[in-house]
């Protein structure tokens, strides 16, 4: 039998999906493991997608997406993100996941290094391996408030470093980087002549803080910094359309000829009815988005209150719909094994922090895009932290 490509052995499995699939083999499970919105899709969006199917609007579209959708994206990123762009810099992808893979496949040669956040979204590392590149984790440590240490980033750079990945709002942390941090990351990228891939999938869900798009910040600087930033967005979380698989990649100028060929080779185009539906999502009322954000904020507030009541350490969430919770007191140094046992014994599915990188050991990610009752019940079933010694209390 012919052998597989050598790089396939380096692609790590998803520690989240493993728990998710195990959960589906059990009864009466509280699901807090995957980032699946629990809100309803806007009926107008569903109707538009259904109408496209009924009209047999199922032919190929241009590689970059239908014009109506790309125009809606241009308008949306200008109004929501302060990014001024044009059609040829907008490429509709099969979700943000394909957008990330597309960007990395264009920017990285075999053996090149890409700086990925740790803890960070699992696909960053998986994609790097799939294009025969080398993911280099940059730690986001609790002691630093889970923000990048620029001195440490400088030490990680080698002659093979080509790309920096930034994710704000963060999956899995629920953290949002401020302008000062993002500005420093742009300085770092310019100093080392790196491309930047900015994952902004959770852009519409921030709580009491500002979401700043890196491409907009780069443009404000007026020093051509925007020519190194590629940005990934998605309809999946914003409009609860995870299965529709529609995202978009915004590139610097001049990428169109290359992207046209790459998209043709990879997926040709995204399915037409889904694109029609997302036009309506972007152009229509944003009330469903506002309602979803309020629901997630209320869930996060209730969950944080319960965690504090129980004395369980956690990161205060300012974005996305996740809670990053410290259960190191119970895991014995192997949070993945503990999460599996917790699922079997307590019937609560959570994502082990180690699935997001080595720095996540001892932590778990809880998805707050669930019913409030399920979220709070899941937290109640977490083991109690050890009581403080009397001397410490005094």
mmCIF file of C-alpha atoms in Angstrom:
data_model
loop_
_atom_site.group_PDB
_atom_site.id
_atom_site.type_symbol
_atom_site.label_atom_id
_atom_site.label_comp_id
_atom_site.label_asym_id
_atom_site.label_seq_id
_atom_site.Cartn_x
_atom_site.Cartn_y
_atom_site.Cartn_z
ATOM 1 C CA UNK A 1 0.000 0.000 0.000
ATOM 2 C CA UNK A 2 1.423 3.486 -0.817
ATOM 3 C CA UNK A 3 2.371 5.546 2.227
ATOM 4 C CA UNK A 4 0.554 8.670 3.375
ATOM 5 C CA UNK A 5 2.266 12.047 3.306
ATOM 6 C CA UNK A 6 4.612 12.374 6.276
ATOM 7 C CA UNK A 7 2.957 15.534 7.604
ATOM 8 C CA UNK A 8 -0.355 13.709 8.206
ATOM 9 C CA UNK A 9 1.177 12.030 11.267
ATOM 10 C CA UNK A 10 1.815 15.428 12.836
ATOM 11 C CA UNK A 11 -1.802 16.673 12.738
ATOM 12 C CA UNK A 12 -3.149 16.408 16.297
ATOM 13 C CA UNK A 13 -6.707 15.131 16.845
ATOM 14 C CA UNK A 14 -9.243 17.488 18.393
ATOM 15 C CA UNK A 15 -9.532 16.935 22.132
ATOM 16 C CA UNK A 16 -12.864 18.768 22.014
ATOM 17 C CA UNK A 17 -14.470 16.558 19.388
ATOM 18 C CA UNK A 18 -13.392 13.428 21.262
ATOM 19 C CA UNK A 19 -15.341 14.553 24.357
ATOM 20 C CA UNK A 20 -18.258 15.665 22.182
ATOM 21 C CA UNK A 21 -18.540 12.267 20.517
ATOM 22 C CA UNK A 22 -18.210 10.419 23.825
ATOM 23 C CA UNK A 23 -20.985 12.598 25.247
ATOM 24 C CA UNK A 24 -23.295 11.547 22.427
ATOM 25 C CA UNK A 25 -22.916 7.920 23.484
ATOM 26 C CA UNK A 26 -24.251 8.725 26.972
ATOM 27 C CA UNK A 27 -27.669 9.694 28.332
ATOM 28 C CA UNK A 28 -28.737 12.878 30.167
ATOM 29 C CA UNK A 29 -25.603 14.883 29.417
ATOM 30 C CA UNK A 30 -25.268 18.620 30.070
ATOM 31 C CA UNK A 31 -23.506 19.892 26.936
ATOM 32 C CA UNK A 32 -21.046 22.717 27.575
ATOM 33 C CA UNK A 33 -18.275 21.388 25.326
ATOM 34 C CA UNK A 34 -18.664 22.881 21.827
ATOM 35 C CA UNK A 35 -19.280 26.455 20.685
ATOM 36 C CA UNK A 36 -22.746 25.906 19.263
ATOM 37 C CA UNK A 37 -25.141 28.877 19.601
ATOM 38 C CA UNK A 38 -28.390 27.876 21.267
ATOM 39 C CA UNK A 39 -30.414 30.774 19.820
ATOM 40 C CA UNK A 40 -32.842 30.565 16.894
ATOM 41 C CA UNK A 41 -31.882 31.768 13.435
ATOM 42 C CA UNK A 42 -33.691 34.858 12.144
ATOM 43 C CA UNK A 43 -36.725 33.490 10.186
ATOM 44 C CA UNK A 44 -36.001 35.924 7.339
ATOM 45 C CA UNK A 45 -32.558 34.363 6.910
ATOM 46 C CA UNK A 46 -33.996 30.848 6.834
ATOM 47 C CA UNK A 47 -36.661 31.929 4.369
ATOM 48 C CA UNK A 48 -34.088 33.382 1.983
ATOM 49 C CA UNK A 49 -32.023 30.196 2.017
ATOM 50 C CA UNK A 50 -35.136 28.062 1.529
ATOM 51 C CA UNK A 51 -36.320 30.256 -1.344
ATOM 52 C CA UNK A 52 -32.972 29.787 -3.102
ATOM 53 C CA UNK A 53 -33.317 26.022 -2.863
ATOM 54 C CA UNK A 54 -36.917 26.143 -4.084
ATOM 55 C CA UNK A 55 -35.894 28.313 -7.034
ATOM 56 C CA UNK A 56 -33.110 25.864 -7.902
ATOM 57 C CA UNK A 57 -30.567 28.614 -7.339
ATOM 58 C CA UNK A 58 -27.843 26.012 -7.065
ATOM 59 C CA UNK A 59 -25.374 26.791 -9.851
ATOM 60 C CA UNK A 60 -21.701 27.604 -9.396
ATOM 61 C CA UNK A 61 -20.920 31.099 -8.184
ATOM 62 C CA UNK A 62 -17.722 33.095 -8.746
ATOM 63 C CA UNK A 63 -14.833 31.742 -6.688
ATOM 64 C CA UNK A 64 -14.940 34.724 -4.362
ATOM 65 C CA UNK A 65 -18.688 34.504 -3.764
ATOM 66 C CA UNK A 66 -21.793 36.119 -5.228
ATOM 67 C CA UNK A 67 -21.489 39.855 -5.819
ATOM 68 C CA UNK A 68 -24.430 40.656 -3.530
ATOM 69 C CA UNK A 69 -22.746 38.947 -0.591
ATOM 70 C CA UNK A 70 -19.347 40.472 -1.196
ATOM 71 C CA UNK A 71 -20.937 43.931 -1.433
ATOM 72 C CA UNK A 72 -22.796 43.289 1.830
ATOM 73 C CA UNK A 73 -19.517 42.259 3.472
ATOM 74 C CA UNK A 74 -17.760 45.414 2.222
ATOM 75 C CA UNK A 75 -20.520 47.533 3.761
ATOM 76 C CA UNK A 76 -20.633 45.520 6.988
ATOM 77 C CA UNK A 77 -16.917 45.655 7.752
ATOM 78 C CA UNK A 78 -16.915 49.396 7.041
ATOM 79 C CA UNK A 79 -19.861 50.034 9.384
ATOM 80 C CA UNK A 80 -19.067 47.480 12.110
ATOM 81 C CA UNK A 81 -15.274 47.294 12.026
ATOM 82 C CA UNK A 82 -14.030 50.526 10.479
ATOM 83 C CA UNK A 83 -12.333 48.589 7.661
ATOM 84 C CA UNK A 84 -12.403 50.182 4.215
ATOM 85 C CA UNK A 85 -12.021 47.525 1.514
ATOM 86 C CA UNK A 86 -13.265 46.545 -1.941
ATOM 87 C CA UNK A 87 -14.777 43.468 -3.584
ATOM 88 C CA UNK A 88 -11.513 42.005 -4.857
ATOM 89 C CA UNK A 89 -10.193 41.816 -1.281
ATOM 90 C CA UNK A 90 -13.255 39.887 -0.004
ATOM 91 C CA UNK A 91 -13.341 36.089 -0.421
ATOM 92 C CA UNK A 92 -16.298 34.020 0.752
ATOM 93 C CA UNK A 93 -15.146 30.763 2.331
ATOM 94 C CA UNK A 94 -16.661 27.576 3.702
ATOM 95 C CA UNK A 95 -16.747 28.998 7.196
ATOM 96 C CA UNK A 96 -13.925 30.732 9.021
ATOM 97 C CA UNK A 97 -12.178 27.362 9.279
ATOM 98 C CA UNK A 98 -11.571 27.224 5.538
ATOM 99 C CA UNK A 99 -10.669 30.916 5.585
ATOM 100 C CA UNK A 100 -7.930 30.205 8.119
ATOM 101 C CA UNK A 101 -6.648 27.246 6.127
ATOM 102 C CA UNK A 102 -6.729 29.245 2.896
ATOM 103 C CA UNK A 103 -4.734 32.079 4.455
ATOM 104 C CA UNK A 104 -2.144 29.768 5.972
ATOM 105 C CA UNK A 105 -1.762 27.760 2.763
ATOM 106 C CA UNK A 106 -0.952 30.988 0.880
ATOM 107 C CA UNK A 107 1.509 32.386 3.411
ATOM 108 C CA UNK A 108 3.479 29.372 4.656
ATOM 109 C CA UNK A 109 6.005 27.138 2.944
ATOM 110 C CA UNK A 110 6.921 23.706 4.360
ATOM 111 C CA UNK A 111 9.095 24.221 7.422
ATOM 112 C CA UNK A 112 8.018 27.823 7.964
ATOM 113 C CA UNK A 113 6.974 28.764 11.485
ATOM 114 C CA UNK A 114 3.694 30.326 12.576
ATOM 115 C CA UNK A 115 3.179 31.866 16.011
ATOM 116 C CA UNK A 116 -0.083 30.569 17.496
ATOM 117 C CA UNK A 117 -1.738 31.603 20.771
ATOM 118 C CA UNK A 118 -1.568 29.107 23.642
ATOM 119 C CA UNK A 119 -4.282 28.606 24.798
ATOM 120 C CA UNK A 120 -5.727 29.028 21.312
ATOM 121 C CA UNK A 121 -8.275 27.606 18.918
ATOM 122 C CA UNK A 122 -7.293 24.048 17.974
ATOM 123 C CA UNK A 123 -7.533 24.615 14.217
ATOM 124 C CA UNK A 124 -4.607 27.061 14.255
ATOM 125 C CA UNK A 125 -2.222 24.236 15.088
ATOM 126 C CA UNK A 126 -3.993 21.630 12.966
ATOM 127 C CA UNK A 127 -3.901 23.830 9.862
ATOM 128 C CA UNK A 128 -0.218 24.582 10.324
ATOM 129 C CA UNK A 129 0.584 20.882 10.310
ATOM 130 C CA UNK A 130 -1.630 20.291 7.277
ATOM 131 C CA UNK A 131 0.448 22.731 5.222
ATOM 132 C CA UNK A 132 3.693 21.219 6.576
ATOM 133 C CA UNK A 133 4.459 24.330 8.607
ATOM 134 C CA UNK A 134 5.579 24.422 12.239
ATOM 135 C CA UNK A 135 3.229 25.899 14.869
ATOM 136 C CA UNK A 136 5.127 27.738 17.605
ATOM 137 C CA UNK A 137 2.939 28.457 20.653
ATOM 138 C CA UNK A 138 3.175 31.842 22.331
ATOM 139 C CA UNK A 139 1.875 31.495 25.900
ATOM 140 C CA UNK A 140 -1.001 33.560 27.231
ATOM 141 C CA UNK A 141 -0.417 33.167 30.946
ATOM 142 C CA UNK A 142 -2.810 33.754 33.862
ATOM 143 C CA UNK A 143 -0.236 35.925 35.645
ATOM 144 C CA UNK A 144 -0.229 38.313 32.653
ATOM 145 C CA UNK A 145 -4.015 38.395 32.384
ATOM 146 C CA UNK A 146 -3.800 36.087 29.351
ATOM 147 C CA UNK A 147 -2.270 38.815 27.179
ATOM 148 C CA UNK A 148 0.848 38.275 25.048
ATOM 149 C CA UNK A 149 4.274 38.892 26.523
ATOM 150 C CA UNK A 150 6.056 40.879 23.791
ATOM 151 C CA UNK A 151 9.517 40.061 25.128
ATOM 152 C CA UNK A 152 8.674 36.367 25.007
ATOM 153 C CA UNK A 153 7.305 36.731 21.483
ATOM 154 C CA UNK A 154 10.573 38.355 20.403
ATOM 155 C CA UNK A 155 12.506 35.391 21.797
ATOM 156 C CA UNK A 156 10.345 32.934 19.832
ATOM 157 C CA UNK A 157 11.107 34.501 16.452
ATOM 158 C CA UNK A 158 13.565 32.650 14.220
ATOM 159 C CA UNK A 159 14.633 33.127 10.580
ATOM 160 C CA UNK A 160 11.784 30.712 9.662
ATOM 161 C CA UNK A 161 8.996 32.708 11.350
ATOM 162 C CA UNK A 162 6.507 34.000 8.777
ATOM 163 C CA UNK A 163 3.072 34.446 10.394
ATOM 164 C CA UNK A 164 1.544 35.676 13.654
ATOM 165 C CA UNK A 165 -2.007 34.557 14.479
ATOM 166 C CA UNK A 166 -4.083 36.839 16.705
ATOM 167 C CA UNK A 167 -7.517 35.871 18.054
ATOM 168 C CA UNK A 168 -9.627 38.542 19.745
ATOM 169 C CA UNK A 169 -12.243 37.970 21.092
ATOM 170 C CA UNK A 170 -10.566 34.740 22.072
ATOM 171 C CA UNK A 171 -11.744 31.177 21.785
ATOM 172 C CA UNK A 172 -11.246 29.578 24.324
ATOM 173 C CA UNK A 173 -10.515 32.398 26.783
ATOM 174 C CA UNK A 174 -13.434 34.787 26.283
ATOM 175 C CA UNK A 175 -10.820 37.572 26.470
ATOM 176 C CA UNK A 176 -10.607 40.705 24.302
ATOM 177 C CA UNK A 177 -7.295 42.434 23.555
ATOM 178 C CA UNK A 178 -7.302 46.212 24.001
ATOM 179 C CA UNK A 179 -5.957 48.750 21.509
ATOM 180 C CA UNK A 180 -2.631 49.046 23.283
ATOM 181 C CA UNK A 181 -2.029 45.286 23.058
ATOM 182 C CA UNK A 182 -3.059 45.103 19.402
ATOM 183 C CA UNK A 183 -0.895 48.104 18.554
ATOM 184 C CA UNK A 184 2.069 46.398 20.196
ATOM 185 C CA UNK A 185 1.385 43.234 18.192
ATOM 186 C CA UNK A 186 1.388 45.255 14.966
ATOM 187 C CA UNK A 187 4.707 46.830 15.979
ATOM 188 C CA UNK A 188 6.057 43.334 16.623
ATOM 189 C CA UNK A 189 4.859 42.064 13.223
ATOM 190 C CA UNK A 190 6.430 45.026 11.424
ATOM 191 C CA UNK A 191 9.682 44.692 13.336
ATOM 192 C CA UNK A 192 10.036 41.067 12.237
ATOM 193 C CA UNK A 193 8.330 41.485 8.825
ATOM 194 C CA UNK A 194 5.558 38.984 9.570
ATOM 195 C CA UNK A 195 2.147 38.401 8.074
ATOM 196 C CA UNK A 196 -0.717 38.673 10.582
ATOM 197 C CA UNK A 197 -3.847 36.521 10.467
ATOM 198 C CA UNK A 198 -6.550 38.043 12.672
ATOM 199 C CA UNK A 199 -9.363 35.685 13.707
ATOM 200 C CA UNK A 200 -12.340 37.911 14.597
ATOM 201 C CA UNK A 201 -15.147 35.351 14.476
ATOM 202 C CA UNK A 202 -16.623 36.533 17.809
ATOM 203 C CA UNK A 203 -16.412 40.250 16.966
ATOM 204 C CA UNK A 204 -20.093 40.983 17.686
ATOM 205 C CA UNK A 205 -19.995 39.546 21.202
ATOM 206 C CA UNK A 206 -18.094 41.808 23.580
ATOM 207 C CA UNK A 207 -19.219 42.954 27.024
ATOM 208 C CA UNK A 208 -18.269 46.359 28.325
ATOM 209 C CA UNK A 209 -15.157 46.555 26.151
ATOM 210 C CA UNK A 210 -14.404 47.643 22.597
ATOM 211 C CA UNK A 211 -13.653 45.205 19.795
ATOM 212 C CA UNK A 212 -10.852 46.595 17.628
ATOM 213 C CA UNK A 213 -10.199 45.074 14.210
ATOM 214 C CA UNK A 214 -6.498 44.773 13.491
ATOM 215 C CA UNK A 215 -6.948 45.766 9.843
ATOM 216 C CA UNK A 216 -8.707 48.985 10.888
ATOM 217 C CA UNK A 217 -6.025 49.751 13.463
ATOM 218 C CA UNK A 218 -3.320 49.075 10.876
ATOM 219 C CA UNK A 219 -4.995 51.449 8.409
ATOM 220 C CA UNK A 220 -5.152 54.174 11.075
ATOM 221 C CA UNK A 221 -1.380 54.014 11.444
ATOM 222 C CA UNK A 222 -0.919 55.081 7.812
ATOM 223 C CA UNK A 223 2.316 53.142 7.432
ATOM 224 C CA UNK A 224 1.159 50.360 5.086
ATOM 225 C CA UNK A 225 0.770 48.048 8.075
ATOM 226 C CA UNK A 226 -2.610 46.940 6.684
ATOM 227 C CA UNK A 227 -0.775 45.326 3.767
ATOM 228 C CA UNK A 228 0.362 42.544 6.096
ATOM 229 C CA UNK A 229 -3.006 41.799 7.814
ATOM 230 C CA UNK A 230 -5.485 39.120 6.692
ATOM 231 C CA UNK A 231 -8.763 38.951 8.628
ATOM 232 C CA UNK A 232 -11.166 36.039 9.066
ATOM 233 C CA UNK A 233 -14.865 36.526 9.858
ATOM 234 C CA UNK A 234 -17.846 34.178 9.949
ATOM 235 C CA UNK A 235 -21.634 34.038 9.940
ATOM 236 C CA UNK A 236 -21.519 30.908 12.109
ATOM 237 C CA UNK A 237 -21.527 32.424 15.588
ATOM 238 C CA UNK A 238 -22.943 35.870 14.815
ATOM 239 C CA UNK A 239 -26.063 34.545 13.080
ATOM 240 C CA UNK A 240 -26.199 31.015 14.607
ATOM 241 C CA UNK A 241 -25.465 29.501 11.176
ATOM 242 C CA UNK A 242 -22.726 27.051 12.131
ATOM 243 C CA UNK A 243 -23.871 24.386 9.663
ATOM 244 C CA UNK A 244 -24.352 26.794 6.756
ATOM 245 C CA UNK A 245 -20.559 27.126 6.490
ATOM 246 C CA UNK A 246 -20.177 30.715 5.345
ATOM 247 C CA UNK A 247 -17.213 32.842 6.357
ATOM 248 C CA UNK A 248 -15.063 35.439 4.648
ATOM 249 C CA UNK A 249 -11.406 36.267 4.328
ATOM 250 C CA UNK A 250 -10.293 39.881 3.898
ATOM 251 C CA UNK A 251 -6.877 40.226 2.302
ATOM 252 C CA UNK A 252 -4.440 43.024 1.510
ATOM 253 C CA UNK A 253 -4.520 44.381 -2.056
ATOM 254 C CA UNK A 254 -3.168 42.239 -4.894
ATOM 255 C CA UNK A 255 -4.215 38.788 -3.676
ATOM 256 C CA UNK A 256 -7.132 38.311 -6.109
ATOM 257 C CA UNK A 257 -5.401 36.350 -8.916
ATOM 258 C CA UNK A 258 -3.794 33.970 -6.431
ATOM 259 C CA UNK A 259 -6.984 33.532 -4.421
ATOM 260 C CA UNK A 260 -9.048 32.853 -7.502
ATOM 261 C CA UNK A 261 -6.844 29.857 -8.341
ATOM 262 C CA UNK A 262 -6.534 28.665 -4.743
ATOM 263 C CA UNK A 263 -10.273 28.825 -4.117
ATOM 264 C CA UNK A 264 -10.983 26.969 -7.359
ATOM 265 C CA UNK A 265 -8.609 24.204 -6.337
ATOM 266 C CA UNK A 266 -9.904 24.004 -2.790
ATOM 267 C CA UNK A 267 -13.711 24.323 -2.895
ATOM 268 C CA UNK A 268 -14.565 26.114 -6.148
ATOM 269 C CA UNK A 269 -17.200 28.133 -4.303
ATOM 270 C CA UNK A 270 -19.518 28.081 -1.288
ATOM 271 C CA UNK A 271 -23.033 26.731 -1.832
ATOM 272 C CA UNK A 272 -25.353 29.327 -3.339
ATOM 273 C CA UNK A 273 -28.415 29.098 -1.043
ATOM 274 C CA UNK A 274 -26.219 29.613 2.023
ATOM 275 C CA UNK A 275 -24.659 32.692 0.428
ATOM 276 C CA UNK A 276 -28.140 34.092 -0.334
ATOM 277 C CA UNK A 277 -29.160 33.535 3.279
ATOM 278 C CA UNK A 278 -26.124 35.391 4.611
ATOM 279 C CA UNK A 279 -26.853 38.386 2.375
ATOM 280 C CA UNK A 280 -30.158 38.677 4.207
ATOM 281 C CA UNK A 281 -28.427 38.183 7.560
ATOM 282 C CA UNK A 282 -26.002 41.043 6.891
ATOM 283 C CA UNK A 283 -28.489 43.398 5.215
ATOM 284 C CA UNK A 284 -31.459 42.702 7.465
ATOM 285 C CA UNK A 285 -32.374 43.564 11.032
ATOM 286 C CA UNK A 286 -29.605 42.901 13.551
ATOM 287 C CA UNK A 287 -32.068 42.392 16.397
ATOM 288 C CA UNK A 288 -31.367 38.659 16.547
ATOM 289 C CA UNK A 289 -27.663 39.435 17.031
ATOM 290 C CA UNK A 290 -28.435 41.921 19.809
ATOM 291 C CA UNK A 291 -30.760 39.401 21.469
ATOM 292 C CA UNK A 292 -28.113 36.688 21.273
ATOM 293 C CA UNK A 293 -25.479 38.993 22.781
ATOM 294 C CA UNK A 294 -27.819 39.852 25.655
ATOM 295 C CA UNK A 295 -28.561 36.143 26.264
ATOM 296 C CA UNK A 296 -24.867 35.262 26.339
ATOM 297 C CA UNK A 297 -24.070 38.206 28.602
ATOM 298 C CA UNK A 298 -26.814 37.191 31.048
ATOM 299 C CA UNK A 299 -25.568 33.595 31.055
ATOM 300 C CA UNK A 300 -21.985 34.678 31.626
ATOM 301 C CA UNK A 301 -22.991 36.999 34.469
ATOM 302 C CA UNK A 302 -25.002 34.248 36.180
ATOM 303 C CA UNK A 303 -22.196 31.729 35.708
ATOM 304 C CA UNK A 304 -19.537 34.088 37.055
ATOM 305 C CA UNK A 305 -21.667 34.798 40.111
ATOM 306 C CA UNK A 306 -21.985 31.069 40.823
ATOM 307 C CA UNK A 307 -18.271 30.443 40.282
ATOM 308 C CA UNK A 308 -17.465 33.220 42.748
ATOM 309 C CA UNK A 309 -19.983 31.845 45.234
ATOM 310 C CA UNK A 310 -18.318 28.435 45.002
ATOM 311 C CA UNK A 311 -14.814 29.895 45.213
ATOM 312 C CA UNK A 312 -13.704 28.550 41.821
ATOM 313 C CA UNK A 313 -11.059 30.644 40.060
ATOM 314 C CA UNK A 314 -11.812 31.785 36.503
ATOM 315 C CA UNK A 315 -11.057 34.457 33.932
ATOM 316 C CA UNK A 316 -13.628 37.248 33.845
ATOM 317 C CA UNK A 317 -15.088 36.995 30.312
ATOM 318 C CA UNK A 318 -15.223 40.128 28.181
ATOM 319 C CA UNK A 319 -16.023 38.558 24.811
ATOM 320 C CA UNK A 320 -17.256 35.498 22.886
ATOM 321 C CA UNK A 321 -19.453 33.122 24.911
ATOM 322 C CA UNK A 322 -16.952 31.056 26.866
ATOM 323 C CA UNK A 323 -15.831 30.713 30.460
ATOM 324 C CA UNK A 324 -12.240 29.766 31.205
ATOM 325 C CA UNK A 325 -12.259 27.979 34.558
ATOM 326 C CA UNK A 326 -9.391 26.787 36.745
ATOM 327 C CA UNK A 327 -10.011 23.249 38.027
ATOM 328 C CA UNK A 328 -6.346 22.380 38.559
ATOM 329 C CA UNK A 329 -7.146 21.609 42.207
ATOM 330 C CA UNK A 330 -9.049 18.510 41.017
ATOM 331 C CA UNK A 331 -7.315 17.312 37.861
ATOM 332 C CA UNK A 332 -4.059 15.854 39.128
ATOM 333 C CA UNK A 333 -2.084 17.359 36.267
ATOM 334 C CA UNK A 334 -4.135 15.736 33.484
ATOM 335 C CA UNK A 335 -7.214 17.809 32.712
ATOM 336 C CA UNK A 336 -8.042 15.780 29.575
ATOM 337 C CA UNK A 337 -8.319 12.547 31.567
ATOM 338 C CA UNK A 338 -10.245 14.366 34.308
ATOM 339 C CA UNK A 339 -12.733 15.851 31.798
ATOM 340 C CA UNK A 340 -13.475 12.379 30.428
ATOM 341 C CA UNK A 341 -14.032 11.009 33.928
ATOM 342 C CA UNK A 342 -16.150 14.050 34.845
ATOM 343 C CA UNK A 343 -18.319 13.413 31.786
ATOM 344 C CA UNK A 344 -18.821 9.738 32.611
ATOM 345 C CA UNK A 345 -19.438 10.253 36.316
ATOM 346 C CA UNK A 346 -21.224 13.626 36.408
ATOM 347 C CA UNK A 347 -22.700 13.685 32.881
ATOM 348 C CA UNK A 348 -21.289 17.140 32.094
ATOM 349 C CA UNK A 349 -19.345 17.641 28.854
ATOM 350 C CA UNK A 350 -16.672 20.348 29.041
ATOM 351 C CA UNK A 351 -13.648 21.120 26.868
ATOM 352 C CA UNK A 352 -10.308 20.343 28.544
ATOM 353 C CA UNK A 353 -7.972 23.311 28.491
ATOM 354 C CA UNK A 354 -5.056 21.180 27.306
ATOM 355 C CA UNK A 355 -6.912 20.719 23.986
ATOM 356 C CA UNK A 356 -6.068 24.397 23.339
ATOM 357 C CA UNK A 357 -2.371 24.143 24.173
ATOM 358 C CA UNK A 358 0.040 23.288 26.937
ATOM 359 C CA UNK A 359 -0.724 26.480 28.873
ATOM 360 C CA UNK A 360 -4.336 25.303 29.180
ATOM 361 C CA UNK A 361 -3.428 22.402 31.452
ATOM 362 C CA UNK A 362 -5.569 22.498 34.588
ATOM 363 C CA UNK A 363 -8.278 24.667 32.994
ATOM 364 C CA UNK A 364 -11.564 23.905 31.242
ATOM 365 C CA UNK A 365 -13.654 25.843 28.752
ATOM 366 C CA UNK A 366 -17.395 26.070 29.362
ATOM 367 C CA UNK A 367 -19.685 27.216 26.552
ATOM 368 C CA UNK A 368 -22.253 29.729 27.795
ATOM 369 C CA UNK A 369 -24.293 29.476 24.581
ATOM 370 C CA UNK A 370 -26.629 27.089 26.361
ATOM 371 C CA UNK A 371 -29.704 27.288 28.507
ATOM 372 C CA UNK A 372 -29.058 29.136 31.752
ATOM 373 C CA UNK A 373 -30.263 26.130 33.732
ATOM 374 C CA UNK A 374 -27.833 23.771 31.973
ATOM 375 C CA UNK A 375 -24.912 26.147 32.397
ATOM 376 C CA UNK A 376 -25.507 26.632 36.116
ATOM 377 C CA UNK A 377 -26.173 22.930 36.694
ATOM 378 C CA UNK A 378 -22.885 22.087 35.005
ATOM 379 C CA UNK A 379 -21.044 24.495 37.314
ATOM 380 C CA UNK A 380 -22.816 23.069 40.383
ATOM 381 C CA UNK A 381 -21.473 19.616 39.482
ATOM 382 C CA UNK A 382 -17.866 20.821 39.415
ATOM 383 C CA UNK A 383 -15.929 19.515 42.420
ATOM 384 C CA UNK A 384 -15.602 21.958 45.269
ATOM 385 C CA UNK A 385 -12.181 23.584 45.625
ATOM 386 C CA UNK A 386 -10.252 22.816 48.817
ATOM 387 C CA UNK A 387 -11.085 25.037 51.760
ATOM 388 C CA UNK A 388 -8.504 27.651 52.680
ATOM 389 C CA UNK A 389 -6.522 26.840 55.857
ATOM 390 C CA UNK A 390 -7.733 28.797 58.847
ATOM 391 C CA UNK A 391 -4.382 30.548 59.165
ATOM 392 C CA UNK A 392 -4.637 31.896 55.628
ATOM 393 C CA UNK A 393 -8.152 33.209 56.265
ATOM 394 C CA UNK A 394 -6.923 35.056 59.307
#
